[in-house]
XYZ file of C-alpha atoms in Angstrom:
335
model
C 199.458 186.568 58.091
C 197.960 186.570 54.587
C 198.018 189.767 52.528
C 195.349 190.318 49.870
C 195.388 193.114 47.305
C 192.229 193.961 45.396
C 190.190 192.819 48.387
C 187.258 195.039 47.447
C 186.871 193.431 44.013
C 185.000 190.291 42.988
C 187.888 187.832 43.329
C 189.505 189.489 46.342
C 186.250 189.682 48.309
C 185.364 186.038 47.696
C 188.949 185.041 48.505
C 188.720 186.865 51.840
C 185.403 185.143 52.534
C 186.994 181.741 51.923
C 190.102 182.510 53.976
C 188.040 183.823 56.898
C 185.846 180.716 56.773
C 189.065 178.756 57.154
C 189.969 180.949 60.167
C 192.999 182.457 58.418
C 194.447 185.747 59.640
C 194.015 188.258 56.795
C 195.222 191.745 55.990
C 193.680 193.472 52.967
C 194.559 196.667 51.134
C 191.802 199.066 50.106
C 191.867 202.434 48.340
C 188.323 203.691 48.907
C 186.174 203.142 51.982
C 183.108 202.798 49.737
C 184.542 199.571 48.383
C 184.386 197.971 51.825
C 180.591 198.063 51.844
C 180.230 195.523 49.016
C 182.589 193.134 50.813
C 180.679 193.544 54.064
C 177.389 192.815 52.268
C 178.891 189.643 50.826
C 179.724 188.424 54.321
C 176.383 189.540 55.812
C 174.447 187.671 53.132
C 175.879 184.439 54.521
C 174.795 184.967 58.135
C 175.825 186.573 61.412
C 178.738 184.201 61.911
C 180.386 185.445 58.740
C 179.833 189.078 59.743
C 181.901 188.314 62.822
C 184.538 186.809 60.551
C 184.511 189.938 58.375
C 185.459 191.954 61.440
C 188.626 189.894 61.834
C 190.047 191.279 58.564
C 192.720 193.914 59.077
C 191.916 196.565 56.471
C 194.780 198.857 55.484
C 194.317 202.008 53.419
C 196.965 201.868 50.732
C 197.990 201.867 47.097
C 200.109 199.260 45.328
C 201.844 202.136 43.501
C 203.069 203.597 46.802
C 206.174 201.527 47.456
C 207.102 203.384 50.640
C 203.570 203.163 52.019
C 203.367 199.448 51.208
C 206.496 198.537 53.139
C 204.932 198.408 56.641
C 201.948 196.485 55.220
C 204.259 193.517 54.533
C 205.358 193.202 58.158
C 204.610 189.680 59.365
C 203.184 188.571 56.001
C 203.896 184.997 54.892
C 201.503 184.643 51.933
C 200.473 187.191 49.301
C 197.463 186.974 46.987
C 197.822 189.751 44.430
C 194.346 190.308 42.944
C 194.443 194.073 42.365
C 194.231 195.232 38.752
C 192.837 197.934 36.534
C 190.495 196.619 33.843
C 189.898 198.604 30.675
C 190.088 197.954 26.945
C 190.220 201.647 26.092
C 193.565 202.526 24.422
C 193.485 205.939 26.112
C 193.686 204.163 29.502
C 197.032 202.553 28.652
C 199.081 204.702 31.038
C 196.828 203.820 33.969
C 196.811 200.143 32.991
C 200.594 200.117 32.663
C 201.002 201.853 35.998
C 198.596 199.712 38.053
C 198.981 196.334 36.383
C 202.705 196.367 35.623
C 204.357 198.812 38.021
C 201.988 197.837 40.837
C 202.822 194.164 40.350
C 206.542 194.983 40.234
C 206.190 196.711 43.616
C 204.400 193.708 45.091
C 207.046 191.322 43.753
C 209.920 193.462 45.027
C 208.471 193.723 48.524
C 207.639 190.022 48.577
C 211.305 189.332 47.794
C 212.525 191.838 50.387
C 210.333 190.349 53.115
C 211.023 186.774 52.001
C 207.372 185.732 51.880
C 206.655 182.006 51.729
C 204.082 182.146 48.924
C 202.982 184.575 46.217
C 199.907 184.009 44.030
C 199.204 186.352 41.136
C 195.763 186.538 39.538
C 196.353 187.145 35.842
C 193.852 186.477 33.036
C 193.275 184.347 29.954
C 193.811 187.673 28.153
C 197.524 187.297 28.945
C 197.755 183.966 27.127
C 198.976 183.622 23.574
C 196.656 183.306 20.604
C 197.033 181.392 17.366
C 195.889 182.417 13.908
C 195.776 178.786 12.802
C 194.066 177.168 15.796
C 191.948 178.416 18.676
C 192.996 175.798 21.239
C 194.941 177.625 23.956
C 197.029 176.162 26.783
C 199.470 177.587 29.319
C 202.242 176.857 26.808
C 200.748 178.751 23.858
C 203.328 181.313 22.742
C 202.606 185.004 23.175
C 202.500 185.988 19.519
C 199.800 188.633 19.405
C 200.783 191.340 16.930
C 197.985 193.719 17.937
C 196.967 192.984 21.546
C 194.436 195.051 23.465
C 195.904 197.271 26.158
C 194.525 195.171 29.005
C 195.987 191.935 27.630
C 199.351 193.584 27.029
C 199.649 194.935 30.575
C 198.524 191.677 32.186
C 201.138 189.838 30.116
C 203.799 192.340 31.175
C 202.663 191.961 34.787
C 203.214 188.209 34.481
C 206.750 188.930 33.304
C 207.319 190.809 36.572
C 206.183 187.737 38.500
C 208.469 185.500 36.423
C 211.300 187.917 37.122
C 210.544 187.497 40.829
C 210.536 183.712 40.417
C 213.963 183.860 38.782
C 215.126 185.882 41.791
C 213.880 183.221 44.207
C 210.230 184.114 44.839
C 207.973 181.076 45.456
C 205.159 182.150 43.153
C 202.319 180.800 41.057
C 200.134 182.425 38.374
C 196.421 181.842 37.819
C 194.824 182.661 34.449
C 191.054 182.774 34.992
C 188.518 183.070 32.204
C 185.580 185.469 32.417
C 184.769 185.275 36.128
C 181.122 184.985 37.137
C 179.995 185.534 40.702
C 177.607 187.439 42.970
C 177.862 190.716 44.811
C 179.386 193.094 42.270
C 176.603 193.692 39.771
C 177.620 197.175 38.591
C 181.090 196.395 37.291
C 183.008 193.795 35.349
C 181.179 190.595 34.485
C 178.408 191.597 36.883
C 177.135 193.876 34.140
C 176.346 190.797 32.046
C 173.614 189.886 34.527
C 172.233 193.423 34.422
C 172.157 193.173 30.625
C 170.504 189.742 30.624
C 167.932 190.734 33.249
C 166.506 193.293 30.831
C 165.430 190.474 28.533
C 167.360 191.479 25.427
C 166.665 189.227 22.407
C 170.248 189.736 21.160
C 173.484 187.880 21.838
C 177.088 188.453 20.791
C 178.471 186.226 18.002
C 181.553 184.825 19.737
C 182.366 183.001 22.928
C 184.976 182.631 25.646
C 186.083 180.619 28.638
C 183.985 181.127 31.773
C 184.482 180.204 35.408
C 182.739 180.730 38.744
C 184.483 182.970 41.248
C 184.483 180.241 43.922
C 186.411 177.992 41.548
C 188.955 180.766 40.969
C 189.438 181.143 44.712
C 189.789 177.376 45.070
C 192.376 177.267 42.285
C 194.359 180.042 43.968
C 194.385 178.505 47.426
C 195.133 175.011 46.100
C 198.101 176.257 44.067
C 199.530 177.819 47.226
C 198.693 174.873 49.487
C 200.281 172.436 47.029
C 203.250 174.804 46.527
C 202.999 174.763 42.748
C 205.698 177.362 42.233
C 207.038 178.388 38.826
C 203.691 177.393 37.266
C 200.704 179.059 35.613
C 197.242 177.530 35.545
C 194.329 178.229 33.222
C 191.213 178.405 35.371
C 188.193 177.813 33.113
C 185.128 175.693 33.782
C 183.607 175.730 30.292
C 184.150 177.255 26.877
C 180.767 178.640 25.849
C 179.228 180.819 23.180
C 177.621 184.037 24.368
C 174.378 182.620 23.011
C 174.613 179.710 25.453
C 175.668 181.964 28.341
C 172.859 184.473 27.822
C 170.478 181.561 27.337
C 171.392 180.252 30.801
C 170.975 183.748 32.241
C 167.569 184.136 30.604
C 166.533 180.813 32.130
C 167.763 181.989 35.521
C 165.651 185.122 35.254
C 162.633 183.284 33.854
C 162.883 185.085 30.523
C 162.837 184.042 26.886
C 166.244 183.022 25.594
C 167.902 185.394 23.084
C 167.490 184.312 19.475
C 169.061 187.109 17.408
C 172.809 187.255 16.837
C 174.101 190.806 16.663
C 175.415 191.238 13.102
C 179.084 192.130 12.793
C 178.258 195.341 10.926
C 176.163 196.591 13.844
C 179.065 195.952 16.217
C 181.328 197.860 13.827
C 178.971 200.835 13.979
C 178.695 200.647 17.775
C 182.433 200.866 18.427
C 182.784 203.784 16.034
C 179.929 205.639 17.716
C 181.509 204.927 21.085
C 184.814 206.284 19.769
C 183.137 209.519 18.684
C 181.424 209.827 22.064
C 184.780 209.334 23.750
C 186.174 212.366 21.931
C 183.746 214.600 23.790
C 183.082 212.840 27.096
C 185.458 211.712 29.821
C 185.649 208.134 31.027
C 186.661 204.791 29.565
C 185.123 203.744 26.296
C 182.668 200.859 26.619
C 183.216 199.387 23.151
C 186.538 199.403 21.317
C 187.846 197.700 18.198
C 189.533 195.115 20.412
C 186.371 194.582 22.456
C 184.525 193.888 19.220
C 187.236 191.448 18.158
C 186.933 189.603 21.459
C 183.135 189.418 21.313
C 183.297 187.968 17.806
C 186.107 185.444 18.380
C 185.701 181.895 19.685
C 188.757 180.635 21.522
C 188.970 177.381 23.479
C 190.942 177.413 26.725
C 192.289 174.092 27.971
C 192.109 173.868 31.776
C 193.204 170.237 31.957
C 196.443 171.184 33.723
C 194.594 172.630 36.717
C 192.169 169.692 36.696
C 195.002 167.152 36.768
C 197.695 168.913 38.809
C 195.449 170.674 41.338
C 192.591 168.161 41.056
C 190.210 171.024 40.363
C 186.565 169.997 40.022
C 184.900 172.876 38.228
C 181.315 173.927 38.862
C 179.156 173.786 35.703
C 178.574 177.311 34.421
C 174.815 176.833 34.269
C 174.801 176.121 38.008
C 176.958 179.206 38.639
C 174.701 181.383 36.481
C 171.425 180.182 38.022
C 172.811 180.825 41.498
C 173.948 184.314 40.500
C 170.560 185.106 38.949
C 168.800 184.149 42.185
C 171.100 186.401 44.216
C 170.751 189.208 41.661
C 166.960 189.068 41.996
C 167.283 189.182 45.785
C 169.561 192.225 45.552
C 167.041 194.341 43.620
C 163.997 193.500 45.723
């Protein structure tokens, strides 16, 4: 039995799709029944056969913060893919981030140890990798030396420490550090919003860049690391390091629109995060733009995924191909 957390998110849903295609027996945790609909649609979009496969998933209502409630979920489980996470860059969301990302991961690690699972794969992020003030080339070995990290990066890093603690206690575990994950089916949250933004035909692009990867490649990296038993390892999972100008250019091409030509000036971004801060003083909900978000959108880091390419023999899909495919599916979804 394979246990998947975060099964109603982008990575978890595509992981379940892949595992079911491979006729694996899956159990997945969900918190809200509404989240199941997006996963079901993902399976339906690939034909009746995959709808039948969707029905083989054992869905369990649960919460990774509920240690007592999680205990029976681990019965018979041999492999765990821990994809669940809370994503926010709003400093006011730190308590929630700390609780879900760190304490939730600690619970998963503890139960995996108690039940002596055979494999544990944790989906982290490139946000949890170290940065350098002198060079922007980042590998799995880059030291964590960030003096002022954003709250999401900090909690993902601390979550990794929980996994390493489990490894030291005998847990066969591996860590995947994906870049910005691009994939279909979840257009209203996360990176899916980038396609909604690009589809409007904005002439503007952000000044920086990042490492990007298709969701199918992330799933492949996860399953390969488990299949090859690459324990006590972390793998950067990035297809290409691109500027936002190049990314939005590919999206514009996918939507048949004119490519953006105007870089958003830094001073406009400075104004936007301050306005968003003021709005946050009066309205509930996570802030959309923070000082750290601005820093990330303006920075250009290069993530070296050669370890996953060599060790796991990963063959990454070109981002342009991923983007064009997503644009086609996005257009189908709004018709």
